Short mmCIF file of C-alpha atoms in Angstrom, two decimals:
data_model
loop_
_atom_site.label_atom_id
_atom_site.label_comp_id
_atom_site.label_asym_id
_atom_site.label_seq_id
_atom_site.Cartn_x
_atom_site.Cartn_y
_atom_site.Cartn_z
CA MET D 8 0.18 0.06 0.03
CA ALA D 9 0.93 3.66 -0.81
CA GLU D 10 2.39 5.49 2.29
CA LEU D 11 0.35 8.66 2.88
CA ILE D 12 2.69 11.42 4.04
CA PHE D 13 1.28 14.50 5.45
CA THR D 14 3.29 17.69 4.92
CA ASP D 15 3.14 21.36 4.79
CA ASP D 16 6.73 21.70 4.02
CA ARG D 17 7.01 23.38 0.66
CA LYS D 18 10.80 22.50 0.60
CA HIS D 19 10.20 18.64 1.43
CA PRO D 20 12.77 16.98 -0.77
CA GLY D 21 10.09 14.15 -1.54
CA LEU D 22 8.28 17.30 -3.59
CA ASP D 23 10.99 18.01 -5.92
CA ASP D 24 9.70 16.06 -8.74
CA PHE D 25 6.72 18.44 -8.56
CA ARG D 26 8.32 21.86 -8.48
CA ASP D 27 7.54 24.41 -11.23
CA LEU D 28 5.37 22.29 -13.54
CA SER D 29 5.09 24.94 -16.18
CA THR D 30 8.56 24.27 -17.07
CA ALA D 31 8.57 20.42 -16.17
CA ASP D 32 8.80 19.20 -19.71
CA ARG D 33 12.41 20.29 -20.14
CA ARG D 34 14.49 18.80 -17.81
CA PRO D 35 18.30 18.92 -18.76
CA ASP D 36 19.19 16.93 -15.89
CA ARG D 37 17.46 13.76 -17.03
CA PRO D 38 17.97 11.43 -19.83
CA GLY D 39 17.17 12.83 -23.26
CA GLY D 40 16.55 16.35 -21.51
CA ARG D 41 12.89 15.00 -21.28
CA GLY D 42 10.68 15.48 -18.21
CA LEU D 43 9.06 13.18 -16.06
CA VAL D 44 5.74 11.76 -16.87
CA ILE D 45 3.23 13.89 -15.08
CA ALA D 46 -0.46 12.92 -14.49
CA GLU D 47 -3.22 15.44 -13.43
CA GLY D 48 -6.77 14.69 -11.89
CA THR D 49 -7.76 11.63 -10.45
CA VAL D 50 -9.04 10.01 -13.91
CA VAL D 51 -5.74 10.63 -15.28
CA VAL D 52 -3.66 9.66 -12.40
CA GLY D 53 -5.68 6.64 -11.88
CA ARG D 54 -4.60 5.44 -15.63
CA LEU D 55 -1.01 6.05 -14.77
CA LEU D 56 -1.35 4.13 -11.61
CA ALA D 57 -2.69 1.41 -13.89
CA SER D 58 -0.16 1.62 -16.71
CA ARG D 59 3.32 0.12 -17.05
CA TYR D 60 4.98 3.55 -16.07
CA PRO D 61 7.06 3.51 -12.77
CA VAL D 62 5.36 5.70 -10.56
CA ARG D 63 7.58 7.84 -8.34
CA ALA D 64 5.02 9.67 -6.14
CA LEU D 65 1.68 11.61 -5.67
CA LEU D 66 1.05 15.00 -4.63
CA GLY D 67 -2.57 15.85 -3.86
CA VAL D 68 -5.34 17.13 -1.37
CA GLU D 69 -6.57 14.79 0.86
CA ARG D 70 -9.88 14.24 -0.84
CA ARG D 71 -8.29 13.33 -3.96
CA ILE D 72 -5.59 11.00 -2.69
CA ARG D 73 -8.28 9.51 -0.80
CA GLU D 74 -10.29 8.81 -4.02
CA LEU D 75 -7.45 6.87 -5.43
CA GLU D 76 -7.08 4.66 -2.64
CA ASP D 77 -8.06 1.18 -4.48
CA ASP D 78 -5.90 2.31 -7.24
CA LEU D 79 -2.83 2.91 -4.78
CA ALA D 80 -3.29 -0.25 -2.66
CA PRO D 81 -1.22 -2.55 -4.80
CA LEU D 82 1.56 0.10 -5.31
CA ALA D 83 4.47 0.99 -2.84
CA VAL D 84 4.82 4.96 -3.51
CA PRO D 85 5.00 7.69 -1.46
CA ALA D 86 1.57 10.00 -1.71
CA TYR D 87 2.15 13.44 -0.19
CA VAL D 88 -0.85 14.79 1.12
CA THR D 89 -1.04 18.61 1.74
CA SER D 90 -3.14 21.70 1.28
CA ALA D 91 -4.34 23.09 -2.06
CA GLU D 92 -2.09 26.34 -1.35
CA THR D 93 1.07 24.47 -0.71
CA MET D 94 0.59 22.34 -3.88
CA ALA D 95 0.02 25.69 -5.76
CA ASP D 96 3.16 27.08 -4.16
CA VAL D 97 5.13 23.92 -5.07
CA VAL D 98 3.98 23.31 -8.79
CA GLY D 99 3.82 27.03 -9.58
CA PHE D 100 0.22 27.70 -10.25
CA HIS D 101 -3.01 27.21 -8.85
CA LEU D 102 -3.99 23.47 -10.02
CA ASN D 103 -7.82 23.07 -9.72
CA ARG D 104 -7.57 19.15 -10.25
CA GLY D 105 -6.06 18.46 -6.68
CA VAL D 106 -3.83 15.75 -7.51
CA LEU D 107 -0.77 14.89 -9.57
CA ALA D 108 1.39 11.92 -9.95
CA VAL D 109 4.91 11.38 -11.67
CA ALA D 110 6.59 8.52 -13.33
CA ASP D 111 9.69 7.56 -15.13
CA ARG D 112 9.75 7.29 -18.60
CA PRO D 113 10.14 3.48 -19.28
CA SER D 114 12.33 2.46 -22.25
CA PRO D 115 9.85 2.93 -25.35
CA PRO D 116 9.04 -0.43 -27.35
CA GLY D 117 10.27 -0.46 -30.95
CA VAL D 118 8.24 -0.07 -34.00
CA ALA D 119 8.24 -3.89 -34.49
CA GLU D 120 7.05 -4.70 -31.17
CA VAL D 121 3.93 -2.35 -31.50
CA VAL D 122 3.30 -3.59 -35.08
CA GLU D 123 3.33 -7.15 -33.97
CA HIS D 124 0.06 -7.62 -32.46
CA ALA D 125 -1.93 -5.04 -34.13
CA GLU D 126 -4.74 -4.89 -36.79
CA VAL D 127 -4.96 -1.11 -36.81
CA LEU D 128 -2.51 1.52 -36.70
CA ALA D 129 -2.05 5.32 -36.82
CA VAL D 130 1.12 6.59 -38.43
CA LEU D 131 1.77 10.22 -38.09
CA GLU D 132 4.25 12.50 -39.73
CA GLY D 133 4.62 16.22 -38.71
CA VAL D 134 2.28 16.16 -35.83
CA GLY D 135 3.87 18.77 -33.72
CA ASP D 136 0.91 20.16 -31.83
CA HIS D 137 0.92 18.68 -28.29
CA GLU D 138 -2.81 19.12 -27.93
CA ASN D 139 -3.63 17.60 -31.28
CA LEU D 140 -1.16 14.80 -30.60
CA GLY D 141 -3.10 14.15 -27.22
CA ALA D 142 -6.32 14.24 -28.54
CA LEU D 143 -5.42 11.93 -31.49
CA PHE D 144 -4.45 9.28 -28.78
CA ARG D 145 -7.71 9.70 -26.93
CA ASN D 146 -9.54 9.07 -30.22
CA ALA D 147 -7.25 6.18 -30.93
CA ALA D 148 -7.98 4.56 -27.49
CA ALA D 149 -11.82 5.30 -27.90
CA LEU D 150 -12.18 3.97 -31.52
CA GLY D 151 -9.86 0.67 -30.82
CA VAL D 152 -6.90 1.32 -32.69
CA ASP D 153 -4.12 -0.63 -31.55
CA GLY D 154 -0.93 1.61 -31.57
CA VAL D 155 0.43 5.03 -32.93
CA LEU D 156 3.58 5.25 -34.75
CA LEU D 157 5.58 8.36 -35.05
CA GLY D 158 7.35 9.76 -37.93
CA PRO D 159 9.65 12.92 -38.07
CA GLY D 160 8.20 16.07 -36.74
CA CYS D 161 6.03 14.62 -34.17
CA SER D 162 6.18 15.81 -30.75
CA ASP D 163 6.68 13.80 -27.72
CA PRO D 164 3.36 11.92 -26.68
CA LEU D 165 4.60 12.16 -23.09
CA TYR D 166 4.68 15.88 -22.48
CA ARG D 167 2.38 17.20 -19.84
CA ARG D 168 -0.04 18.87 -21.95
CA SER D 169 -0.53 15.97 -24.30
CA VAL D 170 -1.06 13.37 -21.36
CA ARG D 171 -3.72 15.68 -20.27
CA VAL D 172 -5.70 16.19 -23.54
CA SER D 173 -5.34 12.53 -24.26
CA MET D 174 -7.15 12.22 -20.82
CA GLY D 175 -4.18 9.86 -20.02
CA HIS D 176 -4.63 7.39 -22.94
CA VAL D 177 -1.11 8.17 -24.34
CA LEU D 178 -0.19 5.92 -21.04
CA ARG D 179 -2.30 3.10 -22.56
CA VAL D 180 -2.12 2.99 -26.29
CA PRO D 181 1.40 1.56 -27.41
CA PHE D 182 3.45 4.06 -29.31
CA ALA D 183 6.92 3.87 -30.93
CA THR D 184 9.12 5.96 -33.06
CA PHE D 185 10.55 5.25 -36.64
CA ASP D 186 14.27 5.20 -36.98
CA SER D 187 14.17 5.89 -40.61
CA TRP D 188 11.45 7.47 -42.72
CA PRO D 189 9.58 6.43 -44.88
CA GLY D 190 12.01 3.41 -44.98
CA GLY D 191 10.86 2.15 -41.61
CA LEU D 192 7.47 1.55 -43.11
CA LYS D 193 8.57 -1.38 -44.50
CA VAL D 194 8.14 -3.13 -41.15
CA LEU D 195 4.50 -2.69 -41.66
CA ARG D 196 4.66 -4.24 -44.88
CA ASP D 197 6.56 -7.05 -43.74
CA HIS D 198 3.83 -7.60 -40.80
CA GLY D 199 1.01 -7.66 -43.82
CA PHE D 200 -0.32 -4.16 -43.15
CA ARG D 201 -1.36 -1.71 -46.05
CA VAL D 202 -0.49 1.87 -45.46
CA ALA D 203 -3.27 4.46 -46.60
CA ALA D 204 -2.35 8.03 -46.69
CA LEU D 205 -4.82 10.39 -45.78
CA THR D 206 -4.41 12.85 -48.42
CA PRO D 207 -7.01 15.58 -50.29
CA ARG D 208 -4.99 14.82 -53.49
CA PRO D 209 -7.19 14.01 -56.76
CA GLU D 210 -6.03 10.48 -57.09
CA SER D 211 -7.13 9.58 -53.56
CA VAL D 212 -10.01 7.45 -53.10
CA PRO D 213 -12.85 8.29 -50.67
CA LEU D 214 -12.37 6.92 -47.13
CA ARG D 215 -15.80 5.61 -47.27
CA GLY D 216 -15.57 2.12 -48.40
CA LEU D 217 -11.99 1.66 -47.96
CA ARG D 218 -12.09 -1.67 -45.93
CA SER D 219 -13.76 -3.26 -49.47
CA LYS D 220 -10.44 -2.26 -51.04
CA ALA D 221 -8.18 -2.78 -48.17
CA PRO D 222 -9.27 -5.64 -45.61
CA GLY D 223 -6.77 -6.84 -43.17
CA PRO D 224 -4.27 -5.27 -41.00
CA ILE D 225 -4.03 -1.50 -42.02
CA ALA D 226 -2.02 1.59 -41.05
CA LEU D 227 -3.60 5.17 -41.36
CA MET D 228 -1.03 7.75 -42.14
CA LEU D 229 -1.77 11.48 -41.15
CA GLY D 230 0.05 14.38 -41.48
CA ALA D 231 -0.35 17.95 -39.76
CA GLU D 232 -3.16 20.10 -40.48
CA GLY D 233 -2.12 22.62 -43.07
CA PRO D 234 0.96 20.89 -44.70
CA GLY D 235 -0.32 17.45 -44.75
CA LEU D 236 1.82 14.56 -45.65
CA SER D 237 5.03 14.92 -47.50
CA GLU D 238 5.69 13.86 -51.03
CA GLU D 239 7.83 11.07 -49.87
CA ALA D 240 5.48 9.73 -47.40
CA ILE D 241 2.64 9.62 -49.79
CA ALA D 242 4.88 8.08 -52.28
CA ALA D 243 5.69 5.18 -49.64
CA ALA D 244 2.05 4.47 -49.11
CA ASP D 245 0.29 1.76 -50.71
CA LEU D 246 -2.90 3.66 -51.43
CA ALA D 247 -4.26 7.29 -50.75
CA VAL D 248 -7.47 7.94 -49.38
CA ARG D 249 -9.33 11.33 -48.69
CA VAL D 250 -12.08 12.47 -46.17
CA GLU D 251 -14.56 13.66 -48.59
CA MET D 252 -15.16 17.25 -47.69
CA VAL D 253 -17.06 20.31 -49.14
CA SER D 254 -14.73 22.36 -51.21
CA GLY D 255 -13.57 25.61 -50.03
CA VAL D 256 -13.63 24.32 -46.31
CA ASP D 257 -10.10 24.03 -44.38
CA SER D 258 -9.02 20.71 -43.81
CA LEU D 259 -10.21 19.12 -40.43
CA ASN D 260 -8.08 19.13 -37.39
CA VAL D 261 -5.80 16.23 -37.72
CA ALA D 262 -7.33 14.59 -34.54
CA THR D 263 -10.75 14.78 -36.03
CA ALA D 264 -9.91 13.47 -39.27
CA ALA D 265 -8.02 10.65 -37.44
CA ALA D 266 -11.49 9.80 -35.43
CA VAL D 267 -13.39 9.60 -38.73
CA ALA D 268 -10.81 7.43 -40.39
CA PHE D 269 -10.58 5.36 -37.41
CA HIS D 270 -14.34 4.83 -37.21
CA GLU D 271 -14.42 3.85 -40.79
CA VAL D 272 -11.88 1.35 -40.56
CA THR D 273 -12.69 -0.35 -37.38
CA THR D 274 -16.48 -0.57 -38.17
CA GLY D 275 -16.12 -0.89 -41.82
CA MET C 28 -14.15 50.23 -51.73
CA ALA C 29 -13.54 50.15 -48.10
CA GLU C 30 -12.13 53.23 -46.73
CA LEU C 31 -8.44 52.97 -45.19
CA ILE C 32 -7.75 55.14 -42.46
CA PHE C 33 -4.32 55.39 -41.22
CA THR C 34 -4.18 56.13 -37.41
CA ASP C 35 -2.10 55.99 -34.45
CA ASP C 36 -4.53 57.76 -32.40
CA ARG C 37 -5.39 55.06 -29.36
CA LYS C 38 -8.48 57.01 -28.60
CA HIS C 39 -10.04 57.31 -32.22
CA PRO C 40 -13.72 57.01 -31.66
CA GLY C 41 -13.80 54.60 -34.82
CA LEU C 42 -11.64 52.07 -32.86
CA ASP C 43 -14.36 51.87 -30.04
CA ASP C 44 -15.74 48.67 -31.10
CA PHE C 45 -12.09 46.88 -30.78
CA ARG C 46 -11.56 47.92 -27.01
CA ASP C 47 -10.86 45.52 -24.35
CA LEU C 48 -11.85 42.36 -26.54
CA SER C 49 -11.12 39.90 -23.42
CA THR C 50 -14.37 41.23 -22.11
CA ALA C 51 -16.24 42.10 -25.62
CA ASP C 52 -18.63 39.34 -25.43
CA ARG C 53 -20.56 40.83 -22.57
CA ARG C 54 -21.95 44.38 -23.90
CA PRO C 55 -24.65 45.63 -21.57
CA ASP C 56 -24.90 48.47 -23.57
CA ARG C 57 -26.01 46.15 -26.70
CA PRO C 58 -29.32 44.33 -27.57
CA GLY C 59 -29.39 41.17 -25.40
CA GLY C 60 -26.23 42.26 -23.59
CA ARG C 61 -24.32 40.17 -26.32
CA GLY C 62 -21.12 41.66 -27.89
CA LEU C 63 -20.59 42.14 -31.73
CA VAL C 64 -19.27 39.45 -33.87
CA ILE C 65 -15.60 39.43 -33.78
CA ALA C 66 -13.29 38.07 -36.60
CA GLU C 67 -9.48 37.67 -35.99
CA GLY C 68 -6.88 36.91 -38.74
CA THR C 69 -7.07 37.17 -42.53
CA VAL C 70 -8.92 33.61 -43.06
CA VAL C 71 -11.99 34.59 -40.55
CA VAL C 72 -11.92 38.05 -41.40
CA GLY C 73 -12.23 36.95 -45.12
CA ARG C 74 -15.09 35.08 -44.17
CA LEU C 75 -16.93 37.60 -42.39
CA LEU C 76 -16.58 39.97 -45.20
CA ALA C 77 -18.07 37.36 -47.46
CA SER C 78 -20.95 36.61 -45.31
CA ARG C 79 -24.55 38.17 -44.66
CA TYR C 80 -23.30 39.84 -41.24
CA PRO C 81 -23.24 43.55 -41.53
CA VAL C 82 -19.50 44.61 -41.00
CA ARG C 83 -19.08 47.67 -39.13
CA ALA C 84 -15.08 47.99 -39.39
CA LEU C 85 -11.91 46.68 -39.89
CA LEU C 86 -8.68 47.09 -37.70
CA GLY C 87 -5.34 45.91 -38.63
CA VAL C 88 -1.71 46.40 -39.67
CA GLU C 89 -1.08 47.32 -43.21
CA ARG C 90 0.14 43.94 -44.50
CA ARG C 91 -2.88 42.17 -43.19
CA ILE C 92 -5.46 44.97 -44.46
CA ARG C 93 -3.82 44.76 -48.17
CA GLU C 94 -4.08 40.80 -48.11
CA LEU C 95 -7.72 41.40 -47.71
CA GLU C 96 -8.12 44.19 -50.42
CA ASP C 97 -9.97 41.75 -52.86
CA ASP C 98 -12.51 40.78 -50.15
CA LEU C 99 -12.97 44.82 -49.17
CA ALA C 100 -13.40 46.01 -52.67
CA PRO C 101 -17.11 45.75 -52.53
CA LEU C 102 -17.79 46.92 -49.30
CA ALA C 103 -18.06 50.32 -48.01
CA VAL C 104 -16.54 50.04 -44.58
CA PRO C 105 -13.88 51.89 -42.71
CA ALA C 106 -10.84 49.89 -42.12
CA TYR C 107 -8.28 51.31 -39.57
CA VAL C 108 -4.86 50.81 -40.43
CA THR C 109 -2.52 50.98 -37.40
CA SER C 110 0.67 49.63 -35.67
CA ALA C 111 1.01 46.36 -34.01
CA GLU C 112 1.66 48.23 -30.76
CA THR C 113 -1.63 50.74 -31.03
CA MET C 114 -3.72 47.57 -31.95
CA ALA C 115 -2.14 45.67 -28.57
CA ASP C 116 -3.20 48.96 -26.55
CA VAL C 117 -6.59 48.83 -27.93
CA VAL C 118 -7.70 45.47 -27.80
CA GLY C 119 -5.96 44.90 -24.48
CA PHE C 120 -3.43 42.33 -25.24
CA HIS C 121 -1.08 41.38 -27.98
CA LEU C 122 -2.87 39.97 -31.15
CA ASN C 123 -0.52 38.01 -33.48
CA ARG C 124 -3.13 37.53 -36.36
CA GLY C 125 -2.72 41.29 -37.18
CA VAL C 126 -6.48 41.86 -38.32
CA LEU C 127 -9.93 42.26 -36.68
CA ALA C 128 -13.32 42.96 -38.21
CA VAL C 129 -16.36 43.52 -36.19
CA ALA C 130 -20.00 43.21 -37.42
CA ASP C 131 -23.44 43.41 -36.05
CA ARG C 132 -25.48 40.71 -35.40
CA PRO C 133 -28.26 40.18 -37.91
CA SER C 134 -31.65 38.98 -36.66
CA PRO C 135 -31.41 35.21 -36.39
CA PRO C 136 -33.31 32.79 -38.57
CA GLY C 137 -35.97 30.81 -37.07
CA VAL C 138 -35.59 26.94 -36.90
CA ALA C 139 -38.25 26.45 -39.70
CA GLU C 140 -36.14 28.59 -41.94
CA VAL C 141 -33.02 26.59 -41.25
CA VAL C 142 -34.87 23.16 -41.69
CA GLU C 143 -36.48 24.09 -44.95
CA HIS C 144 -33.76 23.70 -47.49
CA ALA C 145 -31.74 21.00 -45.49
CA GLU C 146 -30.90 17.41 -45.62
CA VAL C 147 -28.79 16.88 -42.89
CA LEU C 148 -28.73 18.79 -39.70
CA ALA C 149 -27.26 18.88 -36.21
CA VAL C 150 -29.30 19.28 -33.05
CA LEU C 151 -27.54 20.29 -30.13
CA GLU C 152 -28.45 20.03 -26.20
CA GLY C 153 -26.07 21.38 -23.69
CA VAL C 154 -23.18 22.19 -25.53
CA GLY C 155 -22.08 24.79 -23.45
CA ASP C 156 -18.40 25.00 -24.26
CA HIS C 157 -17.45 27.76 -26.45
CA GLU C 158 -14.62 25.94 -28.11
CA ASN C 159 -16.65 22.69 -28.64
CA LEU C 160 -19.29 24.57 -30.32
CA GLY C 161 -16.85 26.18 -32.58
CA ALA C 162 -15.06 23.06 -33.56
CA LEU C 163 -18.62 21.45 -34.29
CA PHE C 164 -19.43 24.13 -36.62
CA ARG C 165 -15.98 23.57 -38.58
CA ASN C 166 -16.61 19.86 -38.63
CA ALA C 167 -20.23 20.71 -39.96
CA ALA C 168 -19.12 23.05 -42.75
CA ALA C 169 -16.21 20.56 -43.93
CA LEU C 170 -18.39 17.40 -43.78
CA GLY C 171 -21.60 19.15 -45.63
CA VAL C 172 -23.91 19.47 -42.68
CA ASP C 173 -26.72 21.83 -43.54
CA GLY C 174 -27.55 23.64 -40.38
CA VAL C 175 -27.26 23.55 -36.57
CA LEU C 176 -30.06 23.87 -34.41
CA LEU C 177 -29.68 24.73 -30.90
CA GLY C 178 -31.42 23.47 -27.76
CA PRO C 179 -31.37 24.74 -24.16
CA GLY C 180 -28.00 24.91 -22.59
CA CYS C 181 -25.95 25.73 -25.72
CA SER C 182 -23.56 28.71 -25.67
CA ASP C 183 -23.81 31.29 -28.34
CA PRO C 184 -21.96 30.47 -31.50
CA LEU C 185 -21.30 34.10 -32.07
CA TYR C 186 -18.85 34.41 -29.12
CA ARG C 187 -15.27 35.50 -30.08
CA ARG C 188 -13.93 32.27 -29.09
CA SER C 189 -16.52 30.00 -30.94
CA VAL C 190 -15.94 32.17 -34.12
CA ARG C 191 -12.45 31.67 -33.86
CA VAL C 192 -12.20 27.88 -33.01
CA SER C 193 -14.61 27.40 -36.20
CA MET C 194 -12.39 29.07 -38.36
CA GLY C 195 -15.34 31.68 -39.09
CA HIS C 196 -17.73 28.52 -40.15
CA VAL C 197 -20.37 29.74 -37.42
CA LEU C 198 -20.70 32.81 -40.02
CA ARG C 199 -21.63 30.31 -42.94
CA VAL C 200 -23.31 27.40 -41.38
CA PRO C 201 -27.06 28.65 -40.50
CA PHE C 202 -28.15 27.89 -37.25
CA ALA C 203 -31.37 28.65 -34.95
CA THR C 204 -32.44 28.30 -31.43
CA PHE C 205 -35.45 26.24 -30.48
CA ASP C 206 -38.25 27.99 -28.62
CA SER C 207 -39.38 24.97 -26.95
CA TRP C 208 -37.61 22.00 -26.03
CA PRO C 209 -38.23 19.06 -26.81
CA GLY C 210 -41.49 20.02 -28.19
CA GLY C 211 -39.71 22.32 -31.04
CA LEU C 212 -38.41 19.07 -32.77
CA LYS C 213 -41.99 18.88 -34.35
CA VAL C 214 -40.51 21.27 -36.75
CA LEU C 215 -38.24 18.58 -38.06
CA ARG C 216 -40.88 15.89 -38.23
CA ASP C 217 -43.14 18.03 -40.11
CA HIS C 218 -40.47 18.60 -42.72
CA GLY C 219 -39.91 14.82 -43.21
CA PHE C 220 -36.78 14.38 -40.93
CA ARG C 221 -35.92 11.75 -38.58
CA VAL C 222 -34.17 12.55 -35.50
CA ALA C 223 -31.41 10.25 -34.42
CA ALA C 224 -30.16 10.84 -30.86
CA LEU C 225 -26.55 9.86 -30.22
CA THR C 226 -26.29 8.16 -26.91
CA PRO C 227 -24.34 5.10 -25.60
CA ARG C 228 -27.25 3.28 -24.22
CA PRO C 229 -27.79 -0.11 -24.79
CA GLU C 230 -30.87 0.14 -26.97
CA SER C 231 -29.08 2.44 -29.43
CA VAL C 232 -27.89 0.85 -32.73
CA PRO C 233 -24.60 1.49 -34.16
CA LEU C 234 -24.08 4.29 -36.22
CA ARG C 235 -22.76 2.29 -38.91
CA GLY C 236 -24.97 1.77 -41.53
CA LEU C 237 -27.50 4.07 -40.03
CA ARG C 238 -28.34 5.38 -43.37
CA SER C 239 -29.68 2.01 -43.97
CA LYS C 240 -32.27 2.56 -41.55
CA ALA C 241 -32.82 5.89 -41.84
CA PRO C 242 -32.45 7.37 -45.44
CA GLY C 243 -33.81 10.71 -46.33
CA PRO C 244 -33.37 13.63 -44.16
CA ILE C 245 -31.82 13.12 -40.99
CA ALA C 246 -30.87 15.15 -37.68
CA LEU C 247 -28.11 14.17 -35.50
CA MET C 248 -28.85 15.04 -31.96
CA LEU C 249 -26.03 15.39 -29.79
CA GLY C 250 -25.48 16.38 -26.09
CA ALA C 251 -22.36 17.69 -23.99
CA GLU C 252 -19.60 15.35 -23.29
CA GLY C 253 -20.07 13.98 -19.89
CA PRO C 254 -23.69 14.23 -19.12
CA GLY C 255 -25.03 13.44 -22.82
CA LEU C 256 -28.39 13.95 -23.99
CA SER C 257 -31.27 14.62 -21.39
CA GLU C 258 -33.96 11.72 -20.81
CA GLU C 259 -36.57 13.77 -22.46
CA ALA C 260 -34.61 14.50 -25.66
CA ILE C 261 -33.56 10.88 -26.15
CA ALA C 262 -37.64 10.24 -25.70
CA ALA C 263 -38.30 12.57 -28.31
CA ALA C 264 -36.08 11.52 -30.83
CA ASP C 265 -37.03 8.64 -33.79
CA LEU C 266 -33.80 6.33 -32.95
CA ALA C 267 -30.92 6.10 -30.73
CA VAL C 268 -27.51 5.63 -32.21
CA ARG C 269 -24.06 5.13 -31.07
CA VAL C 270 -20.46 5.47 -31.91
CA GLU C 271 -19.23 2.16 -31.11
CA MET C 272 -16.28 2.38 -28.75
CA VAL C 273 -14.01 0.43 -26.76
CA SER C 274 -15.22 -0.08 -23.25
CA GLY C 275 -13.78 1.83 -20.44
CA VAL C 276 -12.66 4.74 -22.46
CA ASP C 277 -14.34 8.07 -21.69
CA SER C 278 -16.77 9.33 -24.74
CA LEU C 279 -15.26 11.32 -27.34
CA ASN C 280 -15.14 14.78 -27.30
CA VAL C 281 -18.53 16.10 -28.68
CA ALA C 282 -17.12 17.88 -31.74
CA THR C 283 -15.21 14.74 -32.62
CA ALA C 284 -18.31 12.40 -32.11
CA ALA C 285 -20.32 14.76 -34.40
CA ALA C 286 -17.48 14.80 -37.14
CA VAL C 287 -17.77 10.85 -37.17
CA ALA C 288 -21.52 11.02 -37.19
CA PHE C 289 -21.67 13.76 -39.89
CA HIS C 290 -19.24 11.75 -42.04
CA GLU C 291 -21.47 8.63 -41.47
CA VAL C 292 -24.61 10.44 -42.67
CA THR C 293 -23.35 12.41 -45.41
CA THR C 294 -21.21 9.52 -47.16
CA GLY C 295 -23.18 6.58 -46.03
#
């Protein structure tokens, strides 16, 4: 069972992981310069506690920590209980969710490992916006996508804001980063996947009915809103598909386009 | 042609509509206490200029105003040209989009007017979040939905933040507010519509294949993320449909669920 530690000492060394959260994603003192994984609020903290991520500690007001007691029962981690004021002082701003948890980053799986047991995957290129990336993971989790593969230009799914916007689903949906691009897509073909690039180009086929053309394991490749996928990414795909849209309207947000495509392939 | 007025006078009365934008949605001095319609950035300002909304004035840095010259050509409105610093002083914060336009609110159409020429509609209950509402309008525009009908608890689509998140599409997609709820849905039936309530309840049918059960004019009814639709709204619908989701995952964001449903019915 986690140990509850009541403290109002803002300088308690156990609280060091929680200090100055607005810059917590940059940690030059840690491997890769990346911060710890930070979960905010009982729902997301609960998901972190249930994940494969090695939790280091919790910090929260008593009511929120108590709400997590069942999730904490099997874990031997310190849970610091303090006041909302002390929390705000430590993290650097008022946090209305009342509870935080930090975890180490486990070594990430390789692309092949994520591909191995998957049927439907998302492949991303240039998705650099943390909120869009988080929303995409949430949609992937909701709609039954088995994993996310990151090409160049994607941001880190474990940034604090991505974790929050994903509702903690970045901690559940497996993801991996390609070592080479677009050459790394070969792993997908080796596992029987077809790669469908989402692009509005004229040669693309409508998303609707995609499964009749591409049954079996499928990877949906998406680029950032605006620039879209690169030429080389599209050329490396097996087919091009488009979400049919009214002309003269901007493209959909990438997480929204992904949701539409995920629904099509998981129910089609 | 719009008149270009170069000024660096922060007190110029022509700039009054642009003052203190962070509170501009509350205007007790105006009908209904609601603010003017405010568009930010060349894309959204361009859409406002092309809309049925009576534009009052523009304010921008010269480069941005020049980018809009073609859109401004047919209009007789003052366009105030100033520096980024003066703009920031007037609006109350730094605005990196460089151009603004304000318009009056025209009298809104009635529900019957929006229904009359539509084939696919969205009906909303309790969608109080301005960003979700704006995103939903953007998705409606992109995916070919003909109008949005607002039930109780919805926020005002013309709030500044909704206009921005919608990319200006709240100015293009017709919308109207029900006078009675859910009794007002009768207008839809009078026009041959079937009303499909999106809800995860067990009696709901999968969204996939909805069109085989409900061809013809259709209204998709959506509630806020979290509470969802009220009992009475669901009871007033003709059928209940669900986006099939992995169990244990939170519901999708309402604008995202709407996009999935819009795509299904406009391509199904």
